[in-house]
Coordinates of C-alpha atoms and ligand atoms in Angstrom, one line a residue:
M1 CA 104.0 83.4 74.3
K2 CA 107.6 83.8 74.6
H3 CA 108.2 84.7 78.3
L4 CA 107.9 81.9 80.7
R5 CA 106.5 84.3 83.3
S6 CA 103.7 84.8 81.3
M7 CA 103.3 80.5 81.7
T8 CA 101.0 79.3 83.9
A9 CA 102.7 76.2 85.5
G10 CA 100.9 73.6 83.4
E11 CA 101.8 75.6 80.4
I12 CA 105.7 75.6 81.7
G13 CA 105.3 71.7 82.1
E14 CA 104.5 71.5 78.2
V15 CA 107.9 73.1 77.4
L16 CA 109.5 71.0 79.8
K17 CA 107.9 68.0 78.5
E18 CA 109.4 68.7 75.1
L19 CA 112.9 69.0 76.6
N20 CA 112.3 65.4 78.6
Q21 CA 112.0 66.6 81.5
P22 CA 109.8 65.2 84.5
A23 CA 106.8 66.6 85.6
F24 CA 107.7 68.2 89.1
R25 CA 110.2 70.5 87.3
A26 CA 107.4 72.6 86.3
K27 CA 106.2 73.5 89.8
Q28 CA 110.2 74.6 90.5
V29 CA 110.5 76.7 87.5
F30 CA 107.4 78.5 88.5
S31 CA 108.0 79.4 91.6
W32 CA 111.7 80.6 90.9
L33 CA 110.1 82.9 88.2
H34 CA 107.7 84.2 90.5
K35 CA 110.3 84.8 93.4
G36 CA 112.0 87.5 90.8
V37 CA 115.3 85.6 90.0
T38 CA 116.9 87.3 87.4
S39 CA 118.9 84.7 85.8
Y40 CA 118.7 80.7 85.5
E41 CA 121.5 80.4 87.4
E42 CA 119.8 81.3 90.5
M43 CA 117.5 78.2 90.1
T44 CA 119.9 76.0 92.2
N45 CA 117.7 72.9 92.0
L46 CA 117.8 72.5 88.4
P47 CA 120.4 70.5 86.5
K48 CA 122.9 73.0 85.2
A49 CA 122.1 71.3 81.6
L50 CA 118.6 72.4 81.8
R51 CA 119.4 75.9 83.0
D52 CA 121.4 76.3 80.1
V53 CA 118.9 75.2 77.6
L54 CA 116.2 77.5 79.2
A55 CA 118.3 80.3 79.0
E56 CA 118.9 80.1 75.6
K57 CA 115.7 79.2 74.4
Y58 CA 113.4 81.4 76.8
P59 CA 115.6 84.4 77.8
L60 CA 114.7 86.2 81.3
Y61 CA 114.1 89.9 80.6
T62 CA 114.1 92.2 84.1
P63 CA 112.3 95.5 84.0
R64 CA 114.8 98.3 84.4
V65 CA 114.2 101.1 86.8
L66 CA 114.6 104.2 84.6
R67 CA 113.0 106.8 87.0
K68 CA 112.0 106.4 90.9
Q69 CA 110.3 109.0 92.5
E70 CA 109.7 108.9 96.4
S71 CA 107.3 111.0 98.2
Q72 CA 108.7 112.9 101.3
K73 CA 104.8 113.3 102.5
D74 CA 103.3 109.9 102.1
G75 CA 105.8 107.4 101.4
T76 CA 104.5 106.9 97.8
V77 CA 107.2 105.4 95.4
K78 CA 106.5 105.8 91.6
Y79 CA 108.7 104.0 89.2
L80 CA 109.2 104.4 85.7
W81 CA 110.4 100.7 84.1
A82 CA 111.9 100.3 80.6
L83 CA 110.4 97.1 79.1
E84 CA 112.5 94.8 76.3
D85 CA 111.7 97.0 73.5
G86 CA 112.6 100.2 75.1
N87 CA 109.1 101.4 76.0
C88 CA 108.1 102.2 79.3
V89 CA 105.3 102.3 81.9
E90 CA 104.7 103.1 85.6
T91 CA 103.9 101.7 88.5
V92 CA 102.8 103.4 91.7
L93 CA 103.5 101.8 95.2
M94 CA 101.0 103.4 98.0
R95 CA 101.0 102.7 101.5
Y96 CA 97.9 102.5 103.5
H97 CA 96.9 101.1 106.7
Y98 CA 95.7 98.1 105.7
G99 CA 99.0 97.2 103.5
N100 CA 100.8 98.0 100.5
S101 CA 99.2 98.7 97.3
V102 CA 100.4 98.9 93.8
C103 CA 98.9 100.1 90.7
I104 CA 99.8 99.0 87.5
S105 CA 99.8 99.8 84.0
T106 CA 98.2 97.5 81.7
E107 CA 99.1 98.8 78.0
V108 CA 101.7 101.2 76.6
G109 CA 100.1 104.6 76.4
C110 CA 95.8 104.3 75.8
K111 CA 93.6 104.8 72.9
M112 CA 90.5 105.5 74.9
G113 CA 91.1 109.6 74.5
C114 CA 89.4 110.6 78.0
A115 CA 89.9 114.6 77.8
F116 CA 91.6 114.8 81.4
C117 CA 93.8 111.8 81.2
A118 CA 97.5 112.2 80.6
S119 CA 98.0 108.5 79.4
T120 CA 96.3 109.0 76.4
L121 CA 97.8 112.3 75.4
A122 CA 100.2 110.8 73.0
G123 CA 97.9 107.7 71.9
F124 CA 98.5 103.9 72.0
V125 CA 101.6 101.8 71.5
R126 CA 100.9 98.4 72.6
R127 CA 99.2 96.0 74.9
L128 CA 101.9 94.6 77.8
E129 CA 102.2 90.9 78.3
P130 CA 100.8 88.9 81.2
S131 CA 104.6 88.9 82.5
E132 CA 105.1 92.7 82.2
M133 CA 102.0 93.2 84.4
L134 CA 103.5 90.3 86.8
D135 CA 106.9 92.2 86.8
Q136 CA 105.3 95.4 87.9
V137 CA 104.0 94.1 90.9
L138 CA 107.0 91.5 91.8
F139 CA 110.1 93.5 91.0
T140 CA 108.0 96.7 93.0
Q141 CA 108.2 94.3 95.9
L142 CA 111.8 93.5 95.4
D143 CA 113.1 97.0 94.8
S144 CA 111.1 98.6 97.6
G145 CA 111.4 95.7 100.1
Q146 CA 107.7 96.5 100.9
P147 CA 105.3 93.1 100.5
I148 CA 102.7 94.0 98.3
S149 CA 99.0 92.8 99.6
H150 CA 96.6 94.6 97.1
I151 CA 96.6 95.8 93.4
V152 CA 94.7 98.2 91.4
L153 CA 94.8 98.2 87.5
M154 CA 94.1 101.9 87.1
G155 CA 97.5 102.5 85.9
I156 CA 98.1 103.6 82.1
G157 CA 96.1 101.9 79.6
E158 CA 92.5 100.4 79.5
P159 CA 92.7 97.0 81.4
L160 CA 89.6 95.5 79.3
D161 CA 91.2 96.3 76.1
N162 CA 93.8 93.9 77.0
Y163 CA 91.3 91.1 78.2
D164 CA 93.1 88.1 77.6
N165 CA 96.6 89.2 78.8
V166 CA 94.9 90.6 81.6
M167 CA 93.0 87.7 82.9
R168 CA 96.2 85.7 82.4
F169 CA 97.8 88.5 84.7
L170 CA 95.3 87.7 87.2
E171 CA 95.6 84.2 87.4
L172 CA 99.3 84.3 87.7
V173 CA 99.3 86.5 90.6
N174 CA 97.0 84.7 92.3
D175 CA 98.6 81.5 92.1
P176 CA 99.6 80.0 95.4
E177 CA 102.9 79.0 94.3
G178 CA 103.6 82.5 92.8
M179 CA 102.4 85.6 94.9
N180 CA 99.7 84.4 96.0
I181 CA 97.2 87.8 96.2
S182 CA 93.8 87.3 96.5
M183 CA 91.4 88.1 94.1
R184 CA 89.8 90.2 96.8
H185 CA 92.6 92.5 96.9
I186 CA 92.3 93.6 93.3
S187 CA 90.7 96.1 92.0
L188 CA 90.2 96.5 87.9
S189 CA 89.1 99.8 86.5
T190 CA 87.6 100.4 83.1
C191 CA 86.4 103.3 81.1
G192 CA 83.4 101.3 80.1
L193 CA 83.7 98.7 77.7
V194 CA 80.6 97.2 77.5
P195 CA 81.0 94.0 75.5
M196 CA 83.8 93.3 78.3
I197 CA 82.2 93.8 81.3
E198 CA 79.6 91.3 80.0
K199 CA 82.7 88.9 79.7
L200 CA 83.8 89.4 82.8
A201 CA 81.1 88.8 84.6
E202 CA 80.7 85.0 83.1
K203 CA 84.0 84.6 85.2
K204 CA 82.6 85.9 88.5
L205 CA 85.6 86.7 89.9
Q206 CA 85.9 88.0 93.6
L207 CA 87.8 91.2 92.3
T208 CA 86.3 94.7 92.5
L209 CA 85.0 96.0 89.2
S210 CA 85.5 100.2 89.3
V211 CA 83.9 101.9 86.6
S212 CA 85.0 105.0 85.4
L213 CA 81.5 107.0 84.9
H214 CA 82.6 110.6 85.5
A215 CA 79.2 112.0 84.6
P216 CA 75.8 111.3 85.4
S217 CA 74.4 111.8 81.7
D218 CA 75.4 111.2 78.1
E219 CA 75.3 115.3 77.5
V220 CA 78.1 115.2 79.9
R221 CA 80.1 112.2 79.3
D222 CA 80.1 112.6 75.6
T223 CA 82.2 115.9 76.1
I224 CA 84.9 113.8 78.2
M225 CA 85.0 110.5 77.4
P226 CA 84.8 109.4 73.6
V227 CA 84.3 105.9 74.7
N228 CA 80.8 106.9 75.7
K229 CA 79.6 107.3 71.9
A230 CA 79.8 104.0 71.4
Y231 CA 78.7 102.8 75.1
P232 CA 76.4 105.2 76.3
T233 CA 75.5 105.8 79.9
E234 CA 72.0 103.4 79.8
E235 CA 73.8 100.6 78.1
L236 CA 76.7 100.9 80.6
L237 CA 74.7 101.1 83.5
S238 CA 72.8 98.0 82.2
A239 CA 75.6 96.5 82.1
C240 CA 76.8 97.3 85.5
R241 CA 73.2 96.0 86.8
R242 CA 73.9 92.5 85.1
Y243 CA 77.5 92.2 86.8
Y244 CA 76.3 93.0 90.2
Q245 CA 73.2 90.4 89.8
K246 CA 75.6 87.8 88.1
T247 CA 78.6 88.1 90.7
G248 CA 77.3 89.6 93.6
R249 CA 80.1 92.2 93.8
R250 CA 79.2 95.7 94.3
I251 CA 80.7 98.0 91.5
S252 CA 82.8 100.7 92.6
F253 CA 82.1 103.9 90.5
E254 CA 84.9 106.7 89.9
Y255 CA 84.2 110.2 89.4
A256 CA 86.6 112.5 89.0
M257 CA 85.4 116.0 90.3
I258 CA 85.7 118.6 87.2
D259 CA 85.6 122.2 88.3
G260 CA 82.3 123.4 86.4
V261 CA 81.6 120.4 84.1
N262 CA 80.3 117.3 86.4
D263 CA 80.4 118.9 89.8
T264 CA 77.0 120.9 90.3
P265 CA 73.8 119.8 92.6
E266 CA 71.7 118.8 89.6
A267 CA 74.6 116.4 88.5
A268 CA 74.8 114.9 92.0
K269 CA 71.1 114.7 92.2
L270 CA 70.9 113.0 88.4
L271 CA 73.6 110.6 89.6
V272 CA 71.4 109.4 92.5
R273 CA 68.3 108.5 90.2
R274 CA 70.6 106.6 87.6
L275 CA 72.7 104.9 90.4
K276 CA 69.2 103.5 91.8
G277 CA 69.2 99.7 92.4
L278 CA 72.9 99.4 91.7
S279 CA 73.9 99.3 95.6
A280 CA 76.7 101.3 94.6
H281 CA 79.9 103.2 95.9
V282 CA 80.9 106.2 94.7
N283 CA 84.5 107.2 94.7
M284 CA 85.3 110.7 94.3
I285 CA 88.6 111.7 92.9
P286 CA 89.4 115.9 92.7
L287 CA 90.8 116.1 89.5
N288 CA 94.5 116.1 88.6
H289 CA 95.4 118.9 86.5
V290 CA 97.1 117.7 83.4
E291 CA 99.2 120.6 81.7
E292 CA 97.7 120.3 78.3
S293 CA 94.1 120.2 79.7
P294 CA 91.8 123.1 80.3
L295 CA 90.2 121.1 82.7
K296 CA 90.3 122.2 86.4
P297 CA 89.5 120.3 89.9
S298 CA 86.5 121.2 91.8
T299 CA 86.8 123.5 94.6
K300 CA 86.6 121.5 98.1
Q301 CA 83.2 123.3 99.0
N302 CA 81.6 121.7 95.5
V303 CA 83.3 118.3 96.5
A304 CA 82.0 118.5 99.7
R305 CA 78.3 119.4 98.3
F306 CA 78.3 116.5 95.8
Q307 CA 79.4 114.2 98.4
K308 CA 76.6 115.4 101.0
I309 CA 73.8 114.8 98.3
L310 CA 74.8 111.5 97.6
E311 CA 75.0 110.5 101.2
D312 CA 72.2 111.6 102.0
A313 CA 70.3 109.9 99.3
G314 CA 71.8 106.3 100.7
I315 CA 74.9 106.3 98.3
P316 CA 78.1 105.4 99.9
A317 CA 80.5 108.3 98.5
T318 CA 84.1 108.6 99.6
V319 CA 86.5 111.4 98.2
R320 CA 90.2 109.7 97.3
R321 CA 93.1 110.9 99.3
S322 CA 95.2 111.9 97.1
L323 CA 98.7 110.5 97.6
G324 CA 102.4 111.4 95.9
G325 CA 101.2 115.1 94.9
D326 CA 104.6 116.0 95.2
I327 CA 106.1 113.5 92.2
D328 CA 104.0 113.2 89.5
A329 CA 102.2 110.5 91.0
S330 CA 99.1 110.0 88.9
C331 CA 97.7 108.6 85.5
G332 CA 100.6 108.7 83.1
Q333 CA 102.1 112.0 83.9
L334 CA 105.6 110.6 85.1
R335 CA 106.0 108.7 81.5
R336 CA 104.6 111.4 79.5
N337 CA 107.2 114.2 81.2
Y338 CA 110.1 111.3 80.9
N339 CA 109.1 111.4 77.1
K340 CA 108.5 114.9 76.6
R341 CA 112.2 115.8 77.9
T342 CA 114.3 112.8 76.2
Ligands
SAH1 N1 91.5 103.2 81.6 C1 90.8 102.6 83.2 C2 92.1 102.6 83.7 C3 93.1 103.9 84.1 S1 92.8 105.1 84.4 C4 89.8 103.8 83.3 O1 89.7 104.4 82.7 O2 89.3 103.2 84.2 C5 92.3 105.1 86.3 C6 91.4 106.2 87.0 O3 91.8 107.4 86.9 C7 90.0 106.4 85.7 O4 88.9 106.4 86.7 C8 90.4 107.7 85.4 O5 89.1 108.1 84.8 C9 91.2 108.6 86.4 N2 91.9 109.3 85.8 C10 92.6 109.6 84.6 N3 93.2 110.9 84.6 C11 92.9 111.4 85.7 C12 93.1 112.9 86.0 N4 93.6 113.5 85.6 N5 92.5 113.3 87.4 C13 91.7 112.3 88.4 N6 91.4 111.2 87.8 C14 92.0 110.6 86.6

């Protein structure tokens, strides 16, 4: 691992030990890094010689803002960051009554191929390092001046396809000496990689798992989410049941409302039957139209009809408030538009 910001304080301690430094320095370095210093010169309580060695062996990289868009309507801010290798990813800052939340990317591009999603159109490039996920939270906070209390892993990429780096990121961002963001304030969204859901269950984290279900049957899901061919709905929902039993954490199911595809009363009734015993919550998202896709958002009436069927059956269902509609603020659209233009 080459970036110190991807390392735990323990690992930084190992690095410093090699440099014949006392153990207490690890905590100092860790805490500076997680304050978002952009050069070792700012680490004023370290000896000058140590700062110089670290600068040479572990150069600090600070992501650069390529584009920043602010919604005039709701204060949502969208960042496009340049990574060290010239790739870019996006982060969205959203203001809610309970605090500020950032939606971060976990990969450059995506290989999952969902029919409605802009992040996957140009394919997959690479996984993000733990530091590159942390940097999105840290530098969004520093640039905006808004303290961040909540994180959703719902930007570009599939978090469970980058399992080890994502787990490390969670450990880092949760560290009391670092950003100290509570696991209970973090949501991780997956398109449904069953073996990874099983693996995550073992860790019994207090985060919220969101599963992008988007359809009540294989018949429909197969047509919009290629991952369903590998992990069909029965396997996915069984894994969700085991996850709930193991962790006691209620799963949130995401359901993008697509006109004429998954929004009929029959689909709602089937969904009710399939979510039995899961103590699930359904988060309905009006589809964000992506230029290249023929799929259209459901009408308001159909969204309301769907929601009522779920609620009448005792399944809590909310319709996600759409933020930043005036600034490409969803699902890989800023990166896509930027790459198309340049
Ligand atoms: N790969 C992960 C997380 C990233 S996508 C996942 O699939 O869950 C975050 C959420 O946005 C997912 O539920 C995804 O299906 C949804 N999404 C993607 N494109 C969308 C669009 N055009 N309109 C509405 N929701 C979309």
